[in-house]
Coordinates of C-alpha atoms in Angstrom, one line a residue:
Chain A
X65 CA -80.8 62.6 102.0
X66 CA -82.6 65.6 103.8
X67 CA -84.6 67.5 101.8
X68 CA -84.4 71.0 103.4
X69 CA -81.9 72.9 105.2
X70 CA -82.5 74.9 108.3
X71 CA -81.6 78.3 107.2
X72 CA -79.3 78.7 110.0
X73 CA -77.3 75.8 108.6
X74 CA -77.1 77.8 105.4
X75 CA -75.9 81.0 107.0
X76 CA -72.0 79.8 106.1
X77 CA -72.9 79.7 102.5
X78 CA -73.5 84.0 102.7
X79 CA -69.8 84.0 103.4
X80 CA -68.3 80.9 101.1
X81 CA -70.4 83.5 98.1
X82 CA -68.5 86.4 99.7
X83 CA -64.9 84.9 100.1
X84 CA -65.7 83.3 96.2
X85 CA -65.6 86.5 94.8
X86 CA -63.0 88.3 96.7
X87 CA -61.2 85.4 95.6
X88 CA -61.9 86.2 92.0
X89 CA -61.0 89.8 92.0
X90 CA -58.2 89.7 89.3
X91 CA -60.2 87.2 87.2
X92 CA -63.2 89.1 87.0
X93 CA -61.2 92.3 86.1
X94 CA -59.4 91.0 83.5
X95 CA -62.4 89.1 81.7
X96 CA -63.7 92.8 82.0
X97 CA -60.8 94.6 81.1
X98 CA -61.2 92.9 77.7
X99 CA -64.5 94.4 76.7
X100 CA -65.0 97.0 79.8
X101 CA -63.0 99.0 82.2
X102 CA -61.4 96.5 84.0
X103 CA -62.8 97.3 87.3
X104 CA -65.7 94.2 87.6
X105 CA -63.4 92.4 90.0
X106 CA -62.6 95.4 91.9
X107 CA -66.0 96.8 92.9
X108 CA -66.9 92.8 93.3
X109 CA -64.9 92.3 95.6
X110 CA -64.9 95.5 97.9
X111 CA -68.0 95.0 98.3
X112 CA -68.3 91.6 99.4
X113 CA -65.3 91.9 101.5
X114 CA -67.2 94.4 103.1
X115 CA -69.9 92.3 103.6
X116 CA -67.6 89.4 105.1
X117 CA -66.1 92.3 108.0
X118 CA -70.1 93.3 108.5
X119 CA -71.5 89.6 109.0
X120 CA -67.8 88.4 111.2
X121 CA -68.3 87.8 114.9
X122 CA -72.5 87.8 115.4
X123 CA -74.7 84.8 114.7
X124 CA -76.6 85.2 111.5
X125 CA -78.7 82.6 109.5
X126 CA -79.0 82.9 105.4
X127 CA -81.7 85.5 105.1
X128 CA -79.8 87.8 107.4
X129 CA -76.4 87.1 105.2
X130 CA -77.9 87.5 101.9
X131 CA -79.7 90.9 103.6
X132 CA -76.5 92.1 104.8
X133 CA -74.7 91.5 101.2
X134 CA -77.7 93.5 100.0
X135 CA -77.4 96.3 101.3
X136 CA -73.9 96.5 101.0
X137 CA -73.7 96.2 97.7
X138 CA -76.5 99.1 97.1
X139 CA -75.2 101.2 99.8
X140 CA -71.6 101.4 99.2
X141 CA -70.4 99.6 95.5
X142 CA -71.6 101.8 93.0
X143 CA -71.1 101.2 89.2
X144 CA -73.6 98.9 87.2
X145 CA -73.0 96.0 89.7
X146 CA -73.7 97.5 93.0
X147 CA -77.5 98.5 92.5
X148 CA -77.9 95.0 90.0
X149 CA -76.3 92.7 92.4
X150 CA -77.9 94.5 95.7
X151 CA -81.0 94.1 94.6
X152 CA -80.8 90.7 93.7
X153 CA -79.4 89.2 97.3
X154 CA -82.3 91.6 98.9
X155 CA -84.7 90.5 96.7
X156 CA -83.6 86.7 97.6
X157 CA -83.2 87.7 101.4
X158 CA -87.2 88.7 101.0
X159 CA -87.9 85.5 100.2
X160 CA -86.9 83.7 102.7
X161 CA -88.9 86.1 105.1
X162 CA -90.5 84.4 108.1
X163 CA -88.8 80.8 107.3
X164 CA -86.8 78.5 108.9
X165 CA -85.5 76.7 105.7
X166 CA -84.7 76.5 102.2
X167 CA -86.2 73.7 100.7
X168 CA -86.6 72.9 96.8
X169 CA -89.8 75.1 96.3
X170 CA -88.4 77.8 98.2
X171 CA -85.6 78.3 95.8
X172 CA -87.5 78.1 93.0
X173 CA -89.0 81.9 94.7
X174 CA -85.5 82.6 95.2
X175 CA -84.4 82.3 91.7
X176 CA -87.5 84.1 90.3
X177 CA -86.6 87.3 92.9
X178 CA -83.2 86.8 91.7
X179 CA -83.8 87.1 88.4
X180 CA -87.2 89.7 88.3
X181 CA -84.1 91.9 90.4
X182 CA -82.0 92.5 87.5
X183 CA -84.7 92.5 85.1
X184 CA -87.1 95.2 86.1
X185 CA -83.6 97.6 87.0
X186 CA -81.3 96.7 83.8
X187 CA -83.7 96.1 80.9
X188 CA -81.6 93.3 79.7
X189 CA -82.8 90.2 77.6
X190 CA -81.2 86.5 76.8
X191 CA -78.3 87.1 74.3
X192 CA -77.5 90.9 75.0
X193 CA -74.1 89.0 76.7
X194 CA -74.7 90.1 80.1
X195 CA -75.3 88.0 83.5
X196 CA -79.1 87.3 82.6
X197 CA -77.6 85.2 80.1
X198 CA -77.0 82.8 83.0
X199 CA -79.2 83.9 85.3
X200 CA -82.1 83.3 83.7
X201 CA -81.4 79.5 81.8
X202 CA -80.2 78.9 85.3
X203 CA -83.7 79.8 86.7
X204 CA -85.5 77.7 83.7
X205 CA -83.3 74.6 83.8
X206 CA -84.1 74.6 87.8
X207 CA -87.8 75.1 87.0
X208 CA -87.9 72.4 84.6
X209 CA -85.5 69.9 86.6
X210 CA -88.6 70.5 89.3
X211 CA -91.3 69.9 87.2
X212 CA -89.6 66.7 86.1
X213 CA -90.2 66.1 89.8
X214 CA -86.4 65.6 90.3
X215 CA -85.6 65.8 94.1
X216 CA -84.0 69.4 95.2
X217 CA -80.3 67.8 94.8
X218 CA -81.1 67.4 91.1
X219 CA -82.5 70.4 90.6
X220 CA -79.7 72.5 91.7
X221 CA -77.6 70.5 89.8
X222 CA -79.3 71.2 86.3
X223 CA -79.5 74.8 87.8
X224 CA -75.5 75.2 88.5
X225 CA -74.4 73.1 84.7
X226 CA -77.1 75.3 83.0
X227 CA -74.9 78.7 84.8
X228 CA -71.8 77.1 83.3
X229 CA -73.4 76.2 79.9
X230 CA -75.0 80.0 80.2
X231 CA -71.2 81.8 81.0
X232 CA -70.1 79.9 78.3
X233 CA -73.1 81.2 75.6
X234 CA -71.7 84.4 76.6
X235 CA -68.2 84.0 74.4
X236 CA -69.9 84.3 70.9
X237 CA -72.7 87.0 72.2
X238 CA -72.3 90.9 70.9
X239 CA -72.8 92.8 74.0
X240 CA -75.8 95.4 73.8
X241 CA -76.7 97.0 77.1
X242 CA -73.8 98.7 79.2
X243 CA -70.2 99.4 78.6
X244 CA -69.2 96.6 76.4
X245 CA -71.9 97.5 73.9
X246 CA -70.0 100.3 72.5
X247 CA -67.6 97.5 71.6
X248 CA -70.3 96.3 68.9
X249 CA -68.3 93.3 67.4
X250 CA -65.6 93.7 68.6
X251 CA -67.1 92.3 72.2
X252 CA -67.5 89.0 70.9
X253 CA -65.1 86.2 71.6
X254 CA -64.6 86.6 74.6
X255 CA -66.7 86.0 78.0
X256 CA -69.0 88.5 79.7
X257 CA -67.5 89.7 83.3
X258 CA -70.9 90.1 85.1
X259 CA -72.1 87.0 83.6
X260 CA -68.8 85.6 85.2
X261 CA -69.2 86.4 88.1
X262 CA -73.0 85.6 88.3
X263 CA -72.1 81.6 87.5
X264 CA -69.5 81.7 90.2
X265 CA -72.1 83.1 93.0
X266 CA -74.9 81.0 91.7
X267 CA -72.1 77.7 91.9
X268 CA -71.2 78.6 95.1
X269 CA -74.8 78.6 96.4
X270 CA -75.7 75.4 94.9
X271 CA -71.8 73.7 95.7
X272 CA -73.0 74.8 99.4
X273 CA -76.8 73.6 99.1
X274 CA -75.1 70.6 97.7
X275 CA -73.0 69.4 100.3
X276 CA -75.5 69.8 103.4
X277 CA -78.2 68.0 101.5
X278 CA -75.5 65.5 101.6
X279 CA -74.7 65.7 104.8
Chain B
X990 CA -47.3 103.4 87.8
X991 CA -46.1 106.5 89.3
X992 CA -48.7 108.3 91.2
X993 CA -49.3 110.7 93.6
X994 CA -51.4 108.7 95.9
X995 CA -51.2 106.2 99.4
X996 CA -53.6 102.8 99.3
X997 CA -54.8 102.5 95.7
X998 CA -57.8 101.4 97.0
X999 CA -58.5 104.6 98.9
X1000 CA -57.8 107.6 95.8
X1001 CA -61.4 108.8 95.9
X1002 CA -61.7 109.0 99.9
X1003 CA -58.0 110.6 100.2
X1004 CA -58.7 113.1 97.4
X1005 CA -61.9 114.1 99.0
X1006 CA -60.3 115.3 101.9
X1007 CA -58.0 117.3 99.9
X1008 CA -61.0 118.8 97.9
X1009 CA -62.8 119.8 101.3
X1010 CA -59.9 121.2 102.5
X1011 CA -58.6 123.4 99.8
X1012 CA -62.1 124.6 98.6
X1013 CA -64.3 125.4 102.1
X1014 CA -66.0 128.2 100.3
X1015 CA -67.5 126.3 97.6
X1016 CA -67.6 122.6 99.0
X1017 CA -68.4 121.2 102.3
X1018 CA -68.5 117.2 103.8
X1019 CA -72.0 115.9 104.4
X1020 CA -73.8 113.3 106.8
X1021 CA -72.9 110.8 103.7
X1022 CA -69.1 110.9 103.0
X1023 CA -69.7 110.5 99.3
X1024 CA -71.5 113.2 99.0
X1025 CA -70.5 116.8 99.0
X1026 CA -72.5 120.4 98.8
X1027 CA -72.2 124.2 98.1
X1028 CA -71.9 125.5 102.0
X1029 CA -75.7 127.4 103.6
X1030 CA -75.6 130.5 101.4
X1031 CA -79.3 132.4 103.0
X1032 CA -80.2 132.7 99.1
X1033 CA -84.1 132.7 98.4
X1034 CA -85.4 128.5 97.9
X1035 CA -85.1 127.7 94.3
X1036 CA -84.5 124.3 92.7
X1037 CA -81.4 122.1 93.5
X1038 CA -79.1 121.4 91.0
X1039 CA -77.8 117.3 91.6
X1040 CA -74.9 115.8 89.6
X1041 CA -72.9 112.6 89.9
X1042 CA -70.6 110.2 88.5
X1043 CA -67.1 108.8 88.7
X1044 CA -64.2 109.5 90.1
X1045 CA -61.1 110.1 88.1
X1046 CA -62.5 113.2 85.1
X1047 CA -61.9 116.4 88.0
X1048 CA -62.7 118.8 88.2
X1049 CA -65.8 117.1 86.7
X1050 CA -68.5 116.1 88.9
X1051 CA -67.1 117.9 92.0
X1052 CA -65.6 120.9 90.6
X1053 CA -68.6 121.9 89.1
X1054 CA -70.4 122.4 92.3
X1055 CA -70.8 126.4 93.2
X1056 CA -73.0 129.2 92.6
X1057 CA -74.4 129.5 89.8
X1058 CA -73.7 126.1 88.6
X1059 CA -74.7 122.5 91.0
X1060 CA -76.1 122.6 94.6
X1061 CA -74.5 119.0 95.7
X1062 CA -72.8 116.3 93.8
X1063 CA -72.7 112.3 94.6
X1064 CA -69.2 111.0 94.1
X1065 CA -68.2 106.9 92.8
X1066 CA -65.5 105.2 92.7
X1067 CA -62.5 106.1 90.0
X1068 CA -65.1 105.3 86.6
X1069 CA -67.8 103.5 88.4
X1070 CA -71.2 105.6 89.2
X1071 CA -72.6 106.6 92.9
X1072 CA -74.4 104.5 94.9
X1073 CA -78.2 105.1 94.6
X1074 CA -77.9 106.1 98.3
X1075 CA -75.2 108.8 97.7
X1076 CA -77.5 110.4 94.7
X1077 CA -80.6 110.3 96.8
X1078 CA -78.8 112.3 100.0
X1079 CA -77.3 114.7 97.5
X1080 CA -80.7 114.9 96.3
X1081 CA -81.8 115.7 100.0
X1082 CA -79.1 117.8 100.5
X1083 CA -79.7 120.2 97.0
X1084 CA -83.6 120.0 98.0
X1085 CA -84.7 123.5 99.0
X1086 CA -88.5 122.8 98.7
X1087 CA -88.6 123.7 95.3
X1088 CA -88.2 120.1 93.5
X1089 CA -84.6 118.6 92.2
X1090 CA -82.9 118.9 88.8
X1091 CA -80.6 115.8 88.6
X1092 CA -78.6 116.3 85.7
X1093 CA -76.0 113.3 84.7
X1094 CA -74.4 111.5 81.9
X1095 CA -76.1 108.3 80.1
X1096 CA -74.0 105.2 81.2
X1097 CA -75.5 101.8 82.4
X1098 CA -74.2 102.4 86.2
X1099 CA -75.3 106.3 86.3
X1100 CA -79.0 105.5 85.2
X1101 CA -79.5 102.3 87.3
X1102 CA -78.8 104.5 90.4
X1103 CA -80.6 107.9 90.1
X1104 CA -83.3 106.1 88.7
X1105 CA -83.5 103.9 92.3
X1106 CA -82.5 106.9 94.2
X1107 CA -85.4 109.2 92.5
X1108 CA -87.9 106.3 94.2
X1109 CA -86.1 106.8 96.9
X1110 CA -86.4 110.9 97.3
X1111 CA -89.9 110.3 96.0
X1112 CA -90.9 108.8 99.6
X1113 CA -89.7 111.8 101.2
X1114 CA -91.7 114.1 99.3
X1115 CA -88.9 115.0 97.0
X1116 CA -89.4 116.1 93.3
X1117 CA -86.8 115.2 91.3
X1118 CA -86.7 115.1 87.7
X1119 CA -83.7 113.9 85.4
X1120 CA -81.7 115.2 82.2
X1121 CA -79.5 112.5 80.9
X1122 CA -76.5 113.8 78.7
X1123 CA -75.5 112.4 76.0
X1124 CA -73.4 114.5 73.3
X1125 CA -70.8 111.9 72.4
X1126 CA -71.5 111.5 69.1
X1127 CA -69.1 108.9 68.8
X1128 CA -70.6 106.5 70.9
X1129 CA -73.4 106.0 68.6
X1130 CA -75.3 106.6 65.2
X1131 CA -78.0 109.4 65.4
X1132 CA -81.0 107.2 65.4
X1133 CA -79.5 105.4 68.4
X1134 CA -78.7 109.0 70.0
X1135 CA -80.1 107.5 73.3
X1136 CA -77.5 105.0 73.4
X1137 CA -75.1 108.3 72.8
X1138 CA -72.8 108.6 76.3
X1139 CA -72.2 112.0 77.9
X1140 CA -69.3 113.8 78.1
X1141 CA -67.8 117.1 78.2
X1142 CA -71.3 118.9 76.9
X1143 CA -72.5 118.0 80.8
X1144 CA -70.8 121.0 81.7
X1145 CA -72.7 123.1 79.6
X1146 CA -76.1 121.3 80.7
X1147 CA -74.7 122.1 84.2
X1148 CA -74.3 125.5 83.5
X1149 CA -77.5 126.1 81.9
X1150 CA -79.9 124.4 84.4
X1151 CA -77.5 126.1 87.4
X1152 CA -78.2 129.8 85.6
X1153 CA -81.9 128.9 85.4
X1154 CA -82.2 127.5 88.9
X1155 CA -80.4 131.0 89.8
X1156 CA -82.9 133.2 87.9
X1157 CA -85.5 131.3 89.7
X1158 CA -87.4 129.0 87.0
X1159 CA -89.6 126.1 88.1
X1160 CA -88.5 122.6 88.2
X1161 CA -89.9 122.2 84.6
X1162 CA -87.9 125.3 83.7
X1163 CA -84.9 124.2 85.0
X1164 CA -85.0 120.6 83.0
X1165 CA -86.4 122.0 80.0
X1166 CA -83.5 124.4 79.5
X1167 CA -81.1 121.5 80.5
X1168 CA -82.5 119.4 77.9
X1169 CA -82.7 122.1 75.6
X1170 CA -78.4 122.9 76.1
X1171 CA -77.5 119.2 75.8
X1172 CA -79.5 118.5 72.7
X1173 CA -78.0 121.4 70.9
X1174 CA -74.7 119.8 72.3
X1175 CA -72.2 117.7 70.6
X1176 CA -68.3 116.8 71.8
X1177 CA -65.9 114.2 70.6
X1178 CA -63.2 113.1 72.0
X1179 CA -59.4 111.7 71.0
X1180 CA -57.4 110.1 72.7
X1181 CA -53.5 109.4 72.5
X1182 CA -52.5 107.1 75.0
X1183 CA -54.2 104.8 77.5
X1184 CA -54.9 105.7 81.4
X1185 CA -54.4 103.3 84.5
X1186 CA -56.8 102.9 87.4
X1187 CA -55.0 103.4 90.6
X1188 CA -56.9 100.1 92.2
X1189 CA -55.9 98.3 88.6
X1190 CA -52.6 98.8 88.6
X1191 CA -52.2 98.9 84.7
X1192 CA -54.1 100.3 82.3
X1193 CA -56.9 98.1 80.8
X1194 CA -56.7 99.4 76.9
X1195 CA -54.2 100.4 74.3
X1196 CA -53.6 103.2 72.0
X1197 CA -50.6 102.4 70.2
X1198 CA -47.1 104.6 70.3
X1199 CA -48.0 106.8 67.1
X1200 CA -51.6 106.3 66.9
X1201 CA -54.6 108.0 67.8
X1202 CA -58.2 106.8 68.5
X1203 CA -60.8 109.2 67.0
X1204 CA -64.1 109.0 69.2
X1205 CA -62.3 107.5 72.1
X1206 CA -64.3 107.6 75.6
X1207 CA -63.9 108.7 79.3
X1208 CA -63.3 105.1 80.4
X1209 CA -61.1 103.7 77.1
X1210 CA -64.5 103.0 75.2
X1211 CA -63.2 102.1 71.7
X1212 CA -64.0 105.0 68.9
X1213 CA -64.4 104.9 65.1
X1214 CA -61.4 105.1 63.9
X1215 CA -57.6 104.4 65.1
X1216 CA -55.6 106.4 62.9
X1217 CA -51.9 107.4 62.7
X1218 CA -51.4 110.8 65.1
X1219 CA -52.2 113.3 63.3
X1220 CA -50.7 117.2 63.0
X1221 CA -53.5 119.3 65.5
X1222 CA -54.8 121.0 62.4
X1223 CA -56.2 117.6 61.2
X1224 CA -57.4 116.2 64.5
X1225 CA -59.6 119.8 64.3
X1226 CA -60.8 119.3 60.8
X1227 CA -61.8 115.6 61.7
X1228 CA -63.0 116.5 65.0
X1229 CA -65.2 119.3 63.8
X1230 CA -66.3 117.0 60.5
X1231 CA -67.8 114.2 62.7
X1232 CA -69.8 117.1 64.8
X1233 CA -71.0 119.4 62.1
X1234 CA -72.6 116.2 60.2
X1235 CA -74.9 115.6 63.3
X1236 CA -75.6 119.3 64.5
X1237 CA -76.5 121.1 61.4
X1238 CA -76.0 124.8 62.1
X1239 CA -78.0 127.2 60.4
X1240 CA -76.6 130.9 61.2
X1241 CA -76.4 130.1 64.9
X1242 CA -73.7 131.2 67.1
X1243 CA -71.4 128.3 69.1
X1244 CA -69.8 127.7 72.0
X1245 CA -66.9 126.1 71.9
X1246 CA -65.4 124.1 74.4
X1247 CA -62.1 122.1 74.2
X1248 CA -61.4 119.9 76.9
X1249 CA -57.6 118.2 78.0
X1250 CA -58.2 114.5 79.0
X1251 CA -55.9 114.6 81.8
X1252 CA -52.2 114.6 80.5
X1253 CA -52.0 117.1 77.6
X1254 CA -50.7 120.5 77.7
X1255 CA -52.9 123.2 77.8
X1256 CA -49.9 124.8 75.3
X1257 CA -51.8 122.3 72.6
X1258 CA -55.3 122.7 73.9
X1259 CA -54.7 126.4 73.0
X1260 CA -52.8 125.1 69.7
X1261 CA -56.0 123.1 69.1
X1262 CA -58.3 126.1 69.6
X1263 CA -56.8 128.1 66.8
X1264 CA -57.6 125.4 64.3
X1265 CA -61.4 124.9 65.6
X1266 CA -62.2 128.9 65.8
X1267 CA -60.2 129.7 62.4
X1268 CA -62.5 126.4 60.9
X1269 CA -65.6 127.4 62.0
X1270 CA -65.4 130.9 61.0
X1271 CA -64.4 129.2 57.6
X1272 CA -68.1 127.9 58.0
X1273 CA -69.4 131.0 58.8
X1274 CA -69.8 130.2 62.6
X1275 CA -69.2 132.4 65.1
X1276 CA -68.0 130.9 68.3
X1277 CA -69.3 133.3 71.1
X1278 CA -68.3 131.3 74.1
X1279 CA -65.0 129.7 74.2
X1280 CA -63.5 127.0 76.7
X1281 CA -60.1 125.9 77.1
X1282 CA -58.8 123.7 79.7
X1283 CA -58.9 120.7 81.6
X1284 CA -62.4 120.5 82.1
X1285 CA -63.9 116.3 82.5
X1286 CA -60.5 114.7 82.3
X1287 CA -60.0 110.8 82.2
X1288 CA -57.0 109.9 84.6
X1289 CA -53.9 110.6 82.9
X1290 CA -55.0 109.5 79.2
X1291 CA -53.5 111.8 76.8
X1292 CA -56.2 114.0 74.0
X1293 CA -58.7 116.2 73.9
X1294 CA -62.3 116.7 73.3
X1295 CA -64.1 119.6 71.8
X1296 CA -67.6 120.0 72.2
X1297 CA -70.1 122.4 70.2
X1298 CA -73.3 123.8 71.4
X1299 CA -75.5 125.8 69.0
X1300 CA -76.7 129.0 71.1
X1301 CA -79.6 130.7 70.6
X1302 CA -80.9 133.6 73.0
X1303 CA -81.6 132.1 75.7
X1304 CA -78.7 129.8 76.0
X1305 CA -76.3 132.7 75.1
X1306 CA -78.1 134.5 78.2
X1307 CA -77.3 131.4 80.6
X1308 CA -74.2 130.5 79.7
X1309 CA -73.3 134.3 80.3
X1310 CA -74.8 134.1 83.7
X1311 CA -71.8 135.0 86.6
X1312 CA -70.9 131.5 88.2
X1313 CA -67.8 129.8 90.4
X1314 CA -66.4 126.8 91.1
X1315 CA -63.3 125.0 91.0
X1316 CA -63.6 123.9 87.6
X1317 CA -65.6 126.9 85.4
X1318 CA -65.9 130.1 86.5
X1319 CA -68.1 133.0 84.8
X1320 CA -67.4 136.5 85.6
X1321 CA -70.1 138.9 85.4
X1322 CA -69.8 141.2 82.6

């Protein structure tokens, strides 16, 4: 089992990400619809359908894919999401400036750009039921998976079941930081919509890590 | 859903060219498509007015975009903020050398983008500084006021930083007379029946056949209170109840403003009206500036919003100031 992978090799995974989502429109907008507008899935998926037509047709590796979602995202999805989840994929696409491949140390960069993104722009903490309630157990459980000196396979495995264990968390959470918060109890019970869709790009990412470390 | 439109997906781009079209004298595309402006007027430079938000309340943000009133507007999708790249080239757009007011409701989406667009304007050397409305007082008890969302009191923060922009105030000025209108501002909203996001395809909340949801938002945010409907001259007496607790008046004048959410008649915004002015007199307030009409609507949702502002001087001066636009218009005297 390899223990990198050439970035070019991940370049599919920028779209398998993208088609996830568009996939997931309806989903995402009625886990939202519960607590928010409705619209999650919507936004979601314009924008990474957008994404899809932009990368079609020219050779592109990871970095360039996750670039491309990027800016996307912050140029044309507005909303909460756009600006959050723009600035995460650039913020990732940074990291892997000047490289020719992901290997287990160089995600652990990814996941802290990923999760300093949302941080610094939306003020939100563990347990206000929003998508750092899986981002960021996701980033710890891959940190400590590493310094357990498990290989990068293992790694992003405790990194994708601590996303689904962190989604989950989100049932029994109040919201307090966007829409949902004006909910106040009311917003528990059920899941949160960006935390939804946050486990289903981060399982895509590792599902697609997964399979070429296989390989 | 029966609606005046072609690809759900595409209300906000078709109704844009609609706007353009109808309104050339007080609204004209930019470079960014999302992003429209008053048309080159030869005026003296003064301070750009900016606003922004969702699609789906017209006239607000768009309407509100003339003289007197705001320079260039960034325009979302149906309920979902602007890009930070269509508020910072409405920014550059509205820049006339003399700094930016951006003036804009509190909401998660709203915040996250001017706030990355003001970094943005800030590498080309453009001043902006921000008033963030936030007169529902619904939305939140008074010691969490920040966590209050704006609603229709943005109109009258509009129309006090454009008049001051127009007299020619500073940058600080301009915000400090925007903050001042919006924190002597408070509205409240209620709402009788839900409203359906073209894109959605059915509406995402519920009000009830014979209910009403006191404190309702612009996007379906639950209120306080879901209540049977009441006759208007209770829905005034309620309305005016929640306001009056958190804006204590003290021989000030108001203005009033009562706002349709999209689908009812202006026949009962007018019916509505009566109650407010007869109540307030009853409290031995005057109102000396009265709105009635559809002015930051929510789709099709049925209700109304009324909005105080206590008005002293200076805020009677600007709010008297001559201004046009699609959705306000103030004649001079």
């Amino acid at each position: 089992m390899s223990e990198s992978i050439t970035l070019a090799d991940a370049a599919p995974i920028a779209i398998d990400i993208s088609k996830a989502v568009v996939a997931a429109r309806d989903h995402l907008s009625e886990i939202d619809a519960a607590t928010g507008d409705g619209d999650h899935g919507i936004n979601m998926a314009k924008g990474f359908k957008l994404a899809i037509d932009r990368l079609s047709g020219k050779p592109f590796d990871l970095r360039q894919g996750f670039a491309t979602i990027g800016d996307t995202l912050l140029g044309d999805i507005g909303g909460s999401m756009g600006p959050l989840y723009g600035s995460l994929f650039t913020e990732m696409a940074d990291t892997l400036d000047g490289k020719e491949a992901i290997d287990r140390d160089g995600f652990t960069a990814m996941l802290r750009a990923a999760e300093a993104a949302i941080v610094d722009l939306g003020a939100a903490k563990v347990g206000d039921k929003t998508l750092i309630d899986v981002l960021t157990p996701s980033r710890e459980a891959y940190e400590k998976a590493v310094g357990e000196n498990k290989d990068f396979a293992g790694a992003l495995t405790a990194m994708r079941d601590a996303a689904a264990a962190g989604l989950e968390s989100t049932r029994d959470m109040v919201a307090k930081l966007g829409r949902a918060s004006r909910l106040g109890e009311r917003s528990r019970g059920v899941l949160d919509a960006g935390a939804a869709s946050c486990e289903l790009i981060l399982r895509t990412l590792a599902d697609g890590l997964l399979a070429r470390l296989a390989a | 859903m029966n609606r005046v439109i072609n690809d759900p997906d595409q209300v906000t781009e078709d109704s844009l060219q609609g706007v353009v079209r109808a309104h050339p004298d007080l609204l004209v595309a930019t470079d960014h498509p999302r992003v429209l402006r008053r048309p080159s007027s030869g005026e003296a430079p003064r301070v750009g007015i900016v606003t922004g938000g969702g699609s789906g309340h017209e006239p607000a943000f768009l309407g509100y975009v003339g003289p007197g009133l705001v320079d260039a507007v960034a325009v979302g999708e149906v309920f979902a903020s602007p890009t930070a790249k269509s508020f910072h080239a409405a920014f550059r757009e509205a820049d006339q050398g003399q700094g930016v007011a951006c003036l804009y409701g509190n909401y998660a989406g709203d915040n996250m983008n001017v706030k990355m667009a003001v970094k943005l304007a800030a590498k080309d050397d453009v001043t902006v500084k921000t008033v963030v409305a936030n007169d529902d007082v619904a939305s939140a008890t008074p010691d969490e006021a920040d966590k209050r969302r704006g609603v229709a009191g943005e109109i009258i923060m509009w129309k006090a930083g454009g008049a001051r922009a127009a007299e020619g105030a500073s940058l600080d000025e301009v915000i400090a007379s925007a903050q001042k209108a919006i924190d002597n501002t408070r509205s409240i909203g209620i709402g009788l029946s839900a409203c359906t996001i073209p894109a959605n395809g059915k509406p995402n909340f519920t009000i009830d056949n014979g209910t009403m949801e006191v404190g309702i938002g612009h996007h379906g945010e639950h209120g306080i209170a879901v209540l049977p409907v009441a006759p208007a001259k209770e829905m005034a007496g309620i309305m005016l109840e929640k306001i009056l607790a958190d804006l204590p008046f003290g021989g000030e004048d108001v203005s009033v403003l009562i706002s349709g959410l999209g689908a009812t008649p202006l026949m009962e915004l007018y019916l509505l009206y009566g109650h407010v002015d007869e109540m307030l007199r009853a409290h031995n307030i005057t109102p000396r500036h009265r709105f009635v009409g559809n002015y930051f609507t929510s789709l099709e949702m049925m209700g109304v919003s009324v909005t105080l502002t206590r008005v002293d001087g200076e805020l009677d001066r600007l709010l008297r100031a001559p201004a046009r636009s699609i959705g306000l218009s103030v004649f001079p005297a």
